[in-house]
Amino acid sequence: MRASFRLGRIAGVPVGVNWSVLVIFALIAWGLAANQFPRSYPDRSPVAYTLAGLAAAVVFFVGLLAHEVSHAIVAKRNGLEVGGITLWLFGGVAELKGEPRDPGAELRISGVGPLVSLLLGAFFGVIAALLALAGQGGLLLGVMAWLAGINVLLAVFNVLPAAPLDGGRLLRAAVWKATGDRTRASVVAARAGWVLGALLIGLGLWQFLSGVGFGGLWLALIGWFLIGAAGMEERQARTGSALRGIRVGEVMTPQPQTASAEMTVADFVDHYLFAYRHSALPLTEDGRPTGLVTLDRVRGVPADRRASTTLAEVACRADQLVLAQPGEELNDLLPRLSECADGRALVVTDGRLVGIVSPSDISRAVQRGTLRTNQPTPAAPR
């Protein structure tokens, strides 16, 4: 999930917000200001209800951010890089680069988020109780009580044993610990996510058709998201298993054809594109990569401007390139490759270009790895 705009950094981790947050923020604020608060605390002004609803929604998202920041901090302490945190429609995502090294690290990283939400729920619950004991039964009490309840609900929902929820990670840690097989553990957690998603869809549709309200459609939407995310996690787990132990140098295309950054797009199309049948060419200077031009980027240049446009003007810039070493694990490269719009990595040794890795190279490596994994184990000699 990509951020639409950045908020800054927390604990050294970039924090962003996707535009879809505005949808759930508006729904929460409107639901509280127009329905729940007026029903529970009548005879207040519309301005008071609006301010209370907005305040509750803002604090809720601050708590959600704290949940994700806790994941990021514990992940960094366990040796993982964190690409960033993004808040979006269904909550938040801490983008971890790589996998935990053992079930214990998985347990710590996954468990801290629900724990933070539970502590926040307890904190707001204590404040609500103190306000009630002091005889303060106004909107402030309502805001605190709602924040207490929603954070506890968030903690409980997140520990459900189904991927991609935190509980799914906890389930994966338990199965991984019991079996010693991370791939099997990931598949079990993903299948559990699929089952939970199907149950939520069924429950949501039943509620909607029974006339309970549109909340049923929201449940169904969450279930649909869980099924999609769980399926993706299972595919990623199987791909990671197939590529385990394979190095970048084993799958790259060595010594790829290169082009000059000063070449025009017209020359590239006339003399390179059809002659070499490559959909991507690295740009180099003295053997060092300076950019990457792809067929998709060239297509974006109008035909009447190709003769006056250089490849440097349309290529992926040097600071945007995904670079890898021949001895690097292919599984370590994949997360970086998925973030690249061009979907390719340039392989370098001592800063000089020695190869390129494309999606087709990855696909062939997965096929070979799958065949290798599925080979029957030779029978022991008698």
Coordinates of C-alpha atoms in Angstrom, one line a residue:
M1 CA 0.0 0.0 0.0
R2 CA 1.6 3.2 -1.2
A3 CA 1.3 6.5 0.7
S4 CA -0.4 9.4 -1.0
F5 CA 1.6 11.9 1.1
R6 CA 4.2 11.7 3.8
L7 CA 3.8 12.9 7.4
G8 CA 7.5 12.7 8.3
R9 CA 9.6 10.2 10.3
I10 CA 9.0 8.5 13.7
A11 CA 11.9 6.5 15.2
G12 CA 13.7 6.9 11.9
V13 CA 10.9 5.3 9.9
P14 CA 9.0 7.2 7.1
V15 CA 5.3 7.6 7.9
G16 CA 2.7 8.2 5.2
V17 CA -1.0 8.3 4.7
N18 CA -3.0 6.9 1.8
W19 CA -5.9 8.9 0.5
S20 CA -8.3 6.1 1.5
V21 CA -7.8 7.1 5.2
L22 CA -10.0 10.1 4.5
V23 CA -12.9 7.7 3.8
I24 CA -12.7 5.8 7.2
F25 CA -11.9 9.1 9.0
A26 CA -15.0 10.7 7.7
L27 CA -17.2 7.7 8.5
I28 CA -15.9 7.5 12.1
A29 CA -16.3 11.2 12.7
W30 CA -19.7 11.4 11.1
G31 CA -21.0 8.2 12.8
L32 CA -20.0 9.6 16.2
A33 CA -21.0 13.2 15.7
A34 CA -24.3 12.5 14.0
N35 CA -25.5 9.3 15.7
Q36 CA -23.7 7.8 18.7
F37 CA -22.9 11.0 20.7
P38 CA -26.3 12.7 20.2
R39 CA -28.1 9.5 21.2
S40 CA -26.0 9.0 24.3
Y41 CA -25.6 12.7 25.3
P42 CA -28.6 14.7 24.1
D43 CA -29.1 18.5 24.3
R44 CA -25.5 19.4 23.2
S45 CA -24.8 21.8 20.4
P46 CA -24.0 20.4 16.9
V47 CA -20.6 22.1 17.1
A48 CA -19.8 20.1 20.3
Y49 CA -20.8 16.9 18.7
T50 CA -18.7 17.7 15.6
L51 CA -15.6 18.6 17.7
A52 CA -16.0 15.5 19.8
G53 CA -16.3 13.2 16.7
L54 CA -13.3 14.8 15.0
A55 CA -11.2 14.6 18.2
A56 CA -12.1 10.9 18.7
A57 CA -11.3 10.1 15.1
V58 CA -7.9 11.9 15.3
V59 CA -6.9 10.2 18.5
F60 CA -8.0 6.8 17.1
F61 CA -5.6 7.2 14.2
V62 CA -2.8 8.3 16.5
G63 CA -3.4 5.1 18.4
L64 CA -3.3 3.1 15.1
L65 CA -0.1 4.8 14.2
A66 CA 1.4 3.8 17.6
H67 CA 0.3 0.2 16.9
E68 CA 2.3 0.2 13.6
V69 CA 5.3 2.1 15.1
S70 CA 5.6 -0.5 17.8
H71 CA 5.9 -3.2 15.1
A72 CA 8.6 -1.1 13.3
I73 CA 10.6 -0.5 16.4
V74 CA 10.6 -4.1 17.5
A75 CA 11.4 -5.3 13.9
K76 CA 14.4 -3.0 13.8
R77 CA 15.6 -4.3 17.1
N78 CA 15.4 -7.8 15.6
G79 CA 17.5 -7.0 12.6
L80 CA 14.9 -6.1 10.0
E81 CA 14.8 -3.0 7.9
V82 CA 11.5 -1.0 7.8
G83 CA 10.7 0.7 4.5
G84 CA 7.9 2.8 6.0
I85 CA 4.5 2.9 7.7
T86 CA 1.4 3.7 5.8
L87 CA -2.1 4.3 7.2
W88 CA -4.9 3.4 4.9
L89 CA -8.5 2.3 4.7
F90 CA -8.2 -0.9 6.6
G91 CA -5.7 0.3 9.3
G92 CA -2.0 0.5 8.9
V93 CA 0.9 -1.3 7.3
A94 CA 4.5 -1.5 8.5
E95 CA 6.5 -2.4 5.5
L96 CA 9.2 -4.9 6.7
K97 CA 12.0 -5.7 4.4
G98 CA 12.8 -9.4 4.8
E99 CA 11.6 -12.1 7.2
P100 CA 12.2 -12.6 10.9
R101 CA 15.1 -14.9 11.5
D102 CA 13.3 -17.2 13.9
P103 CA 9.9 -17.9 15.5
G104 CA 10.9 -15.9 18.6
A105 CA 11.5 -12.7 16.5
E106 CA 8.2 -13.3 14.6
L107 CA 6.4 -13.6 18.0
R108 CA 7.9 -10.4 19.3
I109 CA 7.3 -8.3 16.2
S110 CA 3.7 -9.5 15.7
G111 CA 2.6 -9.5 19.4
V112 CA 3.7 -6.0 20.3
G113 CA 1.1 -4.3 18.1
P114 CA -2.0 -5.8 19.7
L115 CA -0.3 -5.3 23.1
V116 CA 0.0 -1.5 22.4
S117 CA -3.6 -1.3 21.3
L118 CA -4.7 -3.2 24.5
L119 CA -2.7 -0.9 26.7
L120 CA -4.2 2.2 24.9
G121 CA -7.7 0.7 25.5
A122 CA -6.9 0.3 29.2
F123 CA -5.5 3.8 29.4
F124 CA -8.6 5.4 28.0
G125 CA -10.7 3.1 30.0
V126 CA -9.1 4.2 33.3
I127 CA -9.6 7.9 32.3
A128 CA -13.3 7.1 31.5
A129 CA -13.7 5.4 34.9
L130 CA -12.1 8.4 36.7
L131 CA -14.4 10.8 34.9
A132 CA -17.4 8.7 35.8
L133 CA -16.4 8.6 39.4
A134 CA -16.0 12.4 39.4
G135 CA -19.5 12.8 38.1
Q136 CA -18.3 14.1 34.7
G137 CA -20.9 12.4 32.4
G138 CA -20.5 14.7 29.3
L139 CA -19.0 14.3 25.9
L140 CA -15.5 13.9 27.2
L141 CA -16.5 10.7 29.0
G142 CA -18.1 9.5 25.8
V143 CA -15.0 10.1 23.8
M144 CA -12.8 8.3 26.3
A145 CA -15.2 5.4 26.6
W146 CA -15.4 5.0 22.8
L147 CA -11.6 5.2 22.5
A148 CA -11.2 2.5 25.2
G149 CA -13.7 0.2 23.5
I150 CA -12.3 0.7 19.9
N151 CA -8.7 0.0 20.9
V152 CA -9.6 -3.1 22.8
L153 CA -11.7 -4.2 19.8
L154 CA -8.7 -3.5 17.6
A155 CA -6.5 -5.6 19.8
V156 CA -8.9 -8.5 19.9
F157 CA -9.5 -8.5 16.1
N158 CA -5.8 -8.3 15.4
V159 CA -5.0 -11.4 17.4
L160 CA -7.4 -13.6 15.5
P161 CA -5.2 -16.4 14.2
A162 CA -5.4 -15.6 10.5
A163 CA -3.1 -13.9 8.1
P164 CA -2.5 -11.1 7.3
L165 CA -3.6 -10.1 10.8
D166 CA -1.1 -10.0 13.7
G167 CA -2.7 -13.1 15.0
G168 CA -1.9 -14.8 11.7
R169 CA 1.8 -14.0 12.3
L170 CA 1.5 -15.4 15.9
L171 CA 0.0 -18.6 14.4
R172 CA 2.8 -18.8 11.9
A173 CA 5.4 -18.4 14.7
A174 CA 3.7 -21.2 16.7
V175 CA 3.5 -23.6 13.7
W176 CA 7.1 -22.6 12.6
K177 CA 8.3 -23.4 16.1
A178 CA 6.5 -26.7 16.2
T179 CA 7.4 -27.9 12.7
G180 CA 10.6 -26.1 11.9
D181 CA 9.1 -25.3 8.5
R182 CA 8.5 -21.6 7.8
T183 CA 6.8 -22.2 4.5
R184 CA 4.4 -24.7 5.9
A185 CA 3.7 -22.2 8.8
S186 CA 3.0 -19.4 6.3
V187 CA 0.6 -21.6 4.3
V188 CA -1.3 -22.6 7.4
A189 CA -1.7 -18.9 8.5
A190 CA -2.7 -17.9 5.0
R191 CA -5.4 -20.7 4.8
A192 CA -6.7 -19.5 8.2
G193 CA -6.9 -16.0 6.8
W194 CA -8.9 -17.3 3.8
V195 CA -11.4 -19.1 6.2
L196 CA -11.8 -16.0 8.4
G197 CA -12.4 -13.9 5.3
A198 CA -15.0 -16.2 4.0
L199 CA -16.8 -16.2 7.3
L200 CA -16.8 -12.4 7.5
I201 CA -18.2 -12.2 4.0
G202 CA -21.0 -14.7 4.8
L203 CA -21.8 -12.9 8.1
G204 CA -21.7 -9.5 6.5
L205 CA -24.1 -10.5 3.6
W206 CA -26.4 -12.2 6.1
Q207 CA -26.6 -9.0 8.2
F208 CA -27.2 -6.8 5.1
L209 CA -29.9 -9.1 3.7
S210 CA -31.5 -9.3 7.2
G211 CA -31.9 -5.6 7.2
V212 CA -29.4 -5.0 10.1
G213 CA -27.8 -2.2 8.1
F214 CA -24.9 -1.3 5.9
G215 CA -22.4 -2.4 8.6
G216 CA -22.8 -5.9 7.1
L217 CA -21.4 -4.7 3.8
W218 CA -18.4 -3.3 5.7
L219 CA -17.8 -6.7 7.2
A220 CA -18.0 -8.3 3.8
L221 CA -15.5 -5.8 2.4
I222 CA -13.1 -6.6 5.2
G223 CA -13.5 -10.3 4.5
W224 CA -12.9 -9.8 0.8
F225 CA -9.7 -7.9 1.7
L226 CA -8.5 -10.7 4.0
I227 CA -9.1 -13.4 1.4
G228 CA -7.1 -11.4 -1.2
A229 CA -4.2 -10.7 1.2
A230 CA -4.1 -14.2 2.5
G231 CA -3.9 -15.6 -1.0
M232 CA -1.1 -13.3 -1.8
E233 CA 0.8 -14.3 1.3
E234 CA 0.5 -18.0 0.4
R235 CA 1.8 -17.3 -3.1
Q236 CA 4.7 -15.3 -1.7
A237 CA 5.5 -18.1 0.8
R238 CA 5.6 -20.7 -1.9
T239 CA 7.7 -18.5 -4.2
G240 CA 10.1 -17.8 -1.3
S241 CA 10.4 -21.5 -0.7
A242 CA 11.1 -22.3 -4.3
L243 CA 13.8 -19.6 -4.5
R244 CA 15.5 -20.4 -1.2
G245 CA 19.2 -20.7 -1.6
I246 CA 19.3 -19.3 -5.1
R247 CA 21.7 -16.4 -5.7
V248 CA 21.2 -13.4 -8.0
G249 CA 24.2 -14.4 -10.1
E250 CA 22.5 -17.8 -10.9
V251 CA 19.5 -16.2 -12.6
M252 CA 20.7 -12.9 -14.0
T253 CA 21.3 -12.3 -17.7
P254 CA 25.0 -11.6 -17.8
Q255 CA 26.6 -8.8 -19.7
P256 CA 23.4 -7.3 -21.0
Q257 CA 23.3 -5.0 -24.0
T258 CA 23.6 -1.3 -22.9
A259 CA 22.9 2.1 -24.4
S260 CA 24.2 5.6 -24.0
A261 CA 22.1 8.2 -22.1
E262 CA 22.7 10.6 -25.0
M263 CA 21.1 8.4 -27.6
T264 CA 17.7 9.7 -28.8
V265 CA 14.5 7.7 -28.4
A266 CA 14.2 7.5 -32.2
D267 CA 17.6 5.9 -32.5
F268 CA 16.8 3.5 -29.7
V269 CA 13.6 2.4 -31.4
D270 CA 15.2 2.1 -34.9
H271 CA 18.5 0.4 -34.0
Y272 CA 18.1 -1.3 -30.6
L273 CA 14.5 -2.2 -29.9
F274 CA 13.9 -4.4 -32.8
A275 CA 17.6 -5.5 -33.3
Y276 CA 18.0 -6.9 -29.8
R277 CA 14.4 -7.6 -28.9
H278 CA 15.0 -6.4 -25.4
S279 CA 12.2 -4.6 -23.5
A280 CA 14.7 -2.9 -21.2
L281 CA 18.3 -1.6 -21.6
P282 CA 20.6 -0.3 -18.9
L283 CA 22.3 3.1 -19.6
T284 CA 26.0 3.1 -18.6
E285 CA 28.9 5.4 -18.5
D286 CA 32.4 3.8 -18.3
G287 CA 30.7 0.5 -17.4
R288 CA 28.7 2.0 -14.4
P289 CA 24.9 2.0 -14.6
T290 CA 23.4 5.5 -14.8
G291 CA 19.8 4.6 -15.7
L292 CA 17.4 2.1 -17.2
V293 CA 15.1 2.6 -20.1
T294 CA 12.1 0.3 -20.8
L295 CA 9.7 -0.2 -23.6
D296 CA 6.9 1.3 -21.4
R297 CA 8.9 4.5 -20.9
V298 CA 9.6 4.8 -24.6
R299 CA 5.9 4.3 -25.5
G300 CA 5.1 7.4 -23.4
V301 CA 7.1 9.7 -25.8
P302 CA 5.0 11.0 -28.7
A303 CA 6.3 10.0 -32.1
D304 CA 7.0 13.6 -33.2
R305 CA 9.3 14.2 -30.2
R306 CA 11.3 11.0 -30.3
A307 CA 14.1 12.5 -32.5
S308 CA 14.7 15.3 -30.0
T309 CA 14.3 13.3 -26.7
T310 CA 17.3 11.5 -25.2
L311 CA 17.1 8.3 -23.3
A312 CA 18.4 10.1 -20.2
E313 CA 15.2 12.2 -20.2
V314 CA 12.8 9.2 -20.0
A315 CA 15.0 6.6 -18.2
C316 CA 14.8 5.5 -14.6
R317 CA 17.4 7.7 -12.8
A318 CA 20.5 6.3 -11.1
D319 CA 19.1 7.0 -7.7
Q320 CA 16.0 5.1 -8.5
L321 CA 17.7 1.9 -9.7
V322 CA 17.5 -1.3 -7.9
L323 CA 21.0 -2.6 -7.6
A324 CA 22.1 -6.1 -6.4
Q325 CA 25.2 -8.2 -6.0
P326 CA 25.7 -11.5 -7.7
G327 CA 26.1 -13.3 -4.4
E328 CA 23.0 -11.9 -2.9
E329 CA 20.1 -14.2 -2.0
L330 CA 17.3 -13.8 -4.6
N331 CA 14.7 -13.8 -1.8
D332 CA 16.4 -10.7 -0.4
L333 CA 16.1 -8.9 -3.7
L334 CA 12.4 -9.6 -4.3
P335 CA 11.0 -7.1 -1.8
R336 CA 13.1 -4.3 -3.4
L337 CA 12.2 -5.5 -6.9
S338 CA 8.5 -5.3 -6.2
E339 CA 8.8 -1.7 -5.2
C340 CA 10.4 -0.8 -8.5
A341 CA 8.1 0.5 -11.2
D342 CA 10.3 -1.0 -13.9
G343 CA 10.4 -4.4 -12.2
R344 CA 14.1 -5.0 -12.9
A345 CA 17.3 -5.0 -11.0
L346 CA 20.8 -4.2 -12.3
V347 CA 23.6 -6.5 -11.0
V348 CA 26.9 -4.8 -10.2
T349 CA 30.3 -5.8 -9.0
D350 CA 32.6 -3.0 -7.7
G351 CA 30.1 -0.5 -9.1
R352 CA 30.3 -1.9 -12.7
L353 CA 27.4 -3.5 -14.5
V354 CA 27.7 -7.3 -14.8
G355 CA 24.0 -8.4 -15.3
I356 CA 20.3 -7.7 -15.2
V357 CA 17.4 -9.5 -13.5
S358 CA 14.0 -9.3 -15.1
P359 CA 10.6 -10.7 -14.2
S360 CA 11.1 -13.5 -16.7
D361 CA 14.4 -14.5 -15.0
I362 CA 12.5 -14.7 -11.7
S363 CA 9.7 -16.8 -13.3
R364 CA 12.2 -19.3 -14.7
A365 CA 14.0 -19.5 -11.3
V366 CA 10.6 -20.2 -9.6
Q367 CA 9.9 -22.9 -12.1
R368 CA 13.3 -24.5 -11.5
G369 CA 13.0 -24.2 -7.8
T370 CA 9.5 -25.7 -7.8
L371 CA 10.7 -28.7 -9.8
R372 CA 13.6 -29.1 -7.5
T373 CA 11.4 -29.0 -4.4
N374 CA 8.9 -31.5 -5.9
Q375 CA 11.5 -34.1 -6.8
P376 CA 11.0 -37.3 -4.9
T377 CA 13.6 -38.1 -2.2
P378 CA 15.8 -40.9 -3.4
A379 CA 15.3 -44.2 -1.5
A380 CA 18.0 -45.1 0.9
P381 CA 20.2 -48.0 -0.3
R382 CA 19.4 -51.4 1.1

